[in-house]
PDB file of C-alpha atoms in Angstrom:
ATOM      1  CA  MET A  22     126.138 -98.086 110.182  1.00  0.00           C
ATOM      2  CA  THR A  23     124.287 -99.457 107.143  1.00  0.00           C
ATOM      3  CA  SER A  24     124.716 -97.473 103.929  1.00  0.00           C
ATOM      4  CA  GLY A  25     122.147 -97.060 101.182  1.00  0.00           C
ATOM      5  CA  ILE A  26     121.515 -94.857  98.168  1.00  0.00           C
ATOM      6  CA  ASP A  27     118.690 -93.818  95.882  1.00  0.00           C
ATOM      7  CA  ILE A  28     119.219 -93.576  92.155  1.00  0.00           C
ATOM      8  CA  SER A  29     117.440 -92.616  88.963  1.00  0.00           C
ATOM      9  CA  HIS A  30     118.219 -91.872  85.325  1.00  0.00           C
ATOM     10  CA  TRP A  31     120.003 -88.726  86.545  1.00  0.00           C
ATOM     11  CA  ASN A  32     122.814 -90.941  87.883  1.00  0.00           C
ATOM     12  CA  GLY A  33     123.631 -92.505  84.512  1.00  0.00           C
ATOM     13  CA  ASP A  34     125.448 -95.823  84.336  1.00  0.00           C
ATOM     14  CA  ILE A  35     126.307 -97.379  87.688  1.00  0.00           C
ATOM     15  CA  ASP A  36     128.918-100.017  88.409  1.00  0.00           C
ATOM     16  CA  TRP A  37     126.916-101.947  91.002  1.00  0.00           C
ATOM     17  CA  GLN A  38     129.803-104.250  91.898  1.00  0.00           C
ATOM     18  CA  LYS A  39     131.883-101.181  92.797  1.00  0.00           C
ATOM     19  CA  VAL A  40     128.976 -99.663  94.713  1.00  0.00           C
ATOM     20  CA  ARG A  41     128.706-102.868  96.769  1.00  0.00           C
ATOM     21  CA  ALA A  42     132.484-102.966  97.280  1.00  0.00           C
ATOM     22  CA  ASP A  43     132.247 -99.396  98.610  1.00  0.00           C
ATOM     23  CA  GLY A  44     129.977-100.658 101.388  1.00  0.00           C
ATOM     24  CA  VAL A  45     126.518 -99.838 100.053  1.00  0.00           C
ATOM     25  CA  VAL A  46     124.100-102.467 101.355  1.00  0.00           C
ATOM     26  CA  PHE A  47     120.798-101.256  99.869  1.00  0.00           C
ATOM     27  CA  ALA A  48     119.528 -99.035  97.075  1.00  0.00           C
ATOM     28  CA  PHE A  49     116.212 -97.604  95.956  1.00  0.00           C
ATOM     29  CA  ALA A  50     115.743 -97.160  92.205  1.00  0.00           C
ATOM     30  CA  LYS A  51     113.253 -94.741  90.692  1.00  0.00           C
ATOM     31  CA  ALA A  52     110.686 -96.688  88.706  1.00  0.00           C
ATOM     32  CA  THR A  53     107.984 -94.160  87.853  1.00  0.00           C
ATOM     33  CA  GLU A  54     106.743 -90.591  88.262  1.00  0.00           C
ATOM     34  CA  GLY A  55     103.285 -89.125  87.905  1.00  0.00           C
ATOM     35  CA  LEU A  56     100.939 -90.893  85.524  1.00  0.00           C
ATOM     36  CA  THR A  57     103.116 -91.836  82.575  1.00  0.00           C
ATOM     37  CA  PHE A  58     106.855 -91.503  83.252  1.00  0.00           C
ATOM     38  CA  VAL A  59     108.883 -94.710  83.530  1.00  0.00           C
ATOM     39  CA  ASP A  60     112.541 -94.255  84.439  1.00  0.00           C
ATOM     40  CA  ASN A  61     114.456 -95.671  81.481  1.00  0.00           C
ATOM     41  CA  THR A  62     117.209 -97.038  83.738  1.00  0.00           C
ATOM     42  CA  PHE A  63     114.950 -98.976  86.121  1.00  0.00           C
ATOM     43  CA  ALA A  64     114.860-102.151  84.009  1.00  0.00           C
ATOM     44  CA  THR A  65     118.668-102.186  83.859  1.00  0.00           C
ATOM     45  CA  HIS A  66     119.391-101.214  87.463  1.00  0.00           C
ATOM     46  CA  TRP A  67     116.892-103.623  89.019  1.00  0.00           C
ATOM     47  CA  PRO A  68     118.600-106.919  88.054  1.00  0.00           C
ATOM     48  CA  ALA A  69     122.082-105.386  88.349  1.00  0.00           C
ATOM     49  CA  MET A  70     121.480-104.449  91.989  1.00  0.00           C
ATOM     50  CA  LYS A  71     120.470-108.016  92.783  1.00  0.00           C
ATOM     51  CA  ALA A  72     123.459-109.457  90.933  1.00  0.00           C
ATOM     52  CA  ALA A  73     125.744-107.262  93.047  1.00  0.00           C
ATOM     53  CA  GLY A  74     124.127-108.475  96.277  1.00  0.00           C
ATOM     54  CA  ILE A  75     122.460-105.145  97.061  1.00  0.00           C
ATOM     55  CA  ILE A  76     119.064-105.189  98.761  1.00  0.00           C
ATOM     56  CA  ARG A  77     116.656-103.518  96.335  1.00  0.00           C
ATOM     57  CA  GLY A  78     113.799-101.098  96.611  1.00  0.00           C
ATOM     58  CA  ALA A  79     111.721 -99.364  93.945  1.00  0.00           C
ATOM     59  CA  TYR A  80     110.171 -95.940  94.334  1.00  0.00           C
ATOM     60  CA  HIS A  81     107.555 -93.774  92.678  1.00  0.00           C
ATOM     61  CA  PHE A  82     108.129 -90.004  92.509  1.00  0.00           C
ATOM     62  CA  TYR A  83     104.715 -88.810  93.650  1.00  0.00           C
ATOM     63  CA  ARG A  84     103.013 -85.767  92.133  1.00  0.00           C
ATOM     64  CA  PRO A  85     100.474 -84.336  94.643  1.00  0.00           C
ATOM     65  CA  ALA A  86      98.487 -82.498  91.950  1.00  0.00           C
ATOM     66  CA  VAL A  87      97.800 -85.723  90.023  1.00  0.00           C
ATOM     67  CA  ASP A  88      95.261 -88.503  90.707  1.00  0.00           C
ATOM     68  CA  PRO A  89      96.810 -90.665  93.455  1.00  0.00           C
ATOM     69  CA  ILE A  90      94.970 -93.863  92.480  1.00  0.00           C
ATOM     70  CA  ALA A  91      96.089 -93.584  88.861  1.00  0.00           C
ATOM     71  CA  GLN A  92      99.670 -92.960  90.039  1.00  0.00           C
ATOM     72  CA  ALA A  93      99.574 -96.040  92.252  1.00  0.00           C
ATOM     73  CA  GLU A  94      98.259 -98.143  89.375  1.00  0.00           C
ATOM     74  CA  HIS A  95     101.029 -96.833  87.097  1.00  0.00           C
ATOM     75  CA  PHE A  96     103.682 -97.651  89.725  1.00  0.00           C
ATOM     76  CA  LEU A  97     102.285-101.122  90.368  1.00  0.00           C
ATOM     77  CA  ALA A  98     102.155-101.873  86.646  1.00  0.00           C
ATOM     78  CA  THR A  99     105.873-101.075  86.384  1.00  0.00           C
ATOM     79  CA  ALA A 100     107.433-102.134  89.680  1.00  0.00           C
ATOM     80  CA  GLY A 101     104.840-104.333  91.328  1.00  0.00           C
ATOM     81  CA  GLY A 102     104.134-106.706  88.507  1.00  0.00           C
ATOM     82  CA  ALA A 103     104.696-110.425  88.570  1.00  0.00           C
ATOM     83  CA  GLY A 104     108.379-111.257  88.583  1.00  0.00           C
ATOM     84  CA  VAL A 105     109.559-107.774  89.593  1.00  0.00           C
ATOM     85  CA  LEU A 106     109.508-107.921  93.389  1.00  0.00           C
ATOM     86  CA  GLU A 107     111.205-110.903  94.953  1.00  0.00           C
ATOM     87  CA  GLU A 108     111.757-112.176  98.465  1.00  0.00           C
ATOM     88  CA  GLY A 109     114.239-109.899 100.225  1.00  0.00           C
ATOM     89  CA  ASP A 110     113.283-106.746  98.278  1.00  0.00           C
ATOM     90  CA  PHE A 111     111.976-103.737 100.157  1.00  0.00           C
ATOM     91  CA  PRO A 112     108.264-102.925  99.835  1.00  0.00           C
ATOM     92  CA  LEU A 113     107.322-100.448  97.117  1.00  0.00           C
ATOM     93  CA  THR A 114     107.986 -96.877  98.275  1.00  0.00           C
ATOM     94  CA  MET A 115     106.687 -93.402  97.494  1.00  0.00           C
ATOM     95  CA  ASP A 116     109.063 -90.436  97.194  1.00  0.00           C
ATOM     96  CA  LEU A 117     107.365 -87.157  98.125  1.00  0.00           C
ATOM     97  CA  GLU A 118     109.610 -84.166  97.461  1.00  0.00           C
ATOM     98  CA  THR A 119     107.301 -81.513  96.033  1.00  0.00           C
ATOM     99  CA  ASP A 120     103.922 -79.965  96.741  1.00  0.00           C
ATOM    100  CA  ASP A 121     103.372 -79.112  93.051  1.00  0.00           C
ATOM    101  CA  GLY A 122     102.235 -75.686  94.216  1.00  0.00           C
ATOM    102  CA  LEU A 123      99.338 -77.066  96.239  1.00  0.00           C
ATOM    103  CA  THR A 124      98.508 -75.699  99.681  1.00  0.00           C
ATOM    104  CA  GLY A 125      97.282 -77.587 102.717  1.00  0.00           C
ATOM    105  CA  ASP A 126      93.747 -76.687 101.712  1.00  0.00           C
TER     106      ASP A 126
END
């Protein structure tokens, strides 16, 4: 079985070498949310995951009640920019956990 985790600023400091030693092979780090939020730990976690030999992925916490194109542009500006994604990284990912009170209509 291959083990992976997802992390954000809620997880605080992470010892990525220990995480790798514990058998974690991949991790997804929160980069952005909505239109303006940038996770303040993304810039630290991103290179640290690579240094520990963990396959990396970045995710955007999607807000259904907010303009999807603007959210995608915000995410790309943070996690999809030149020099962020490298060979071997997972594609950019969306995290959908809430309906923001919207209905199917």
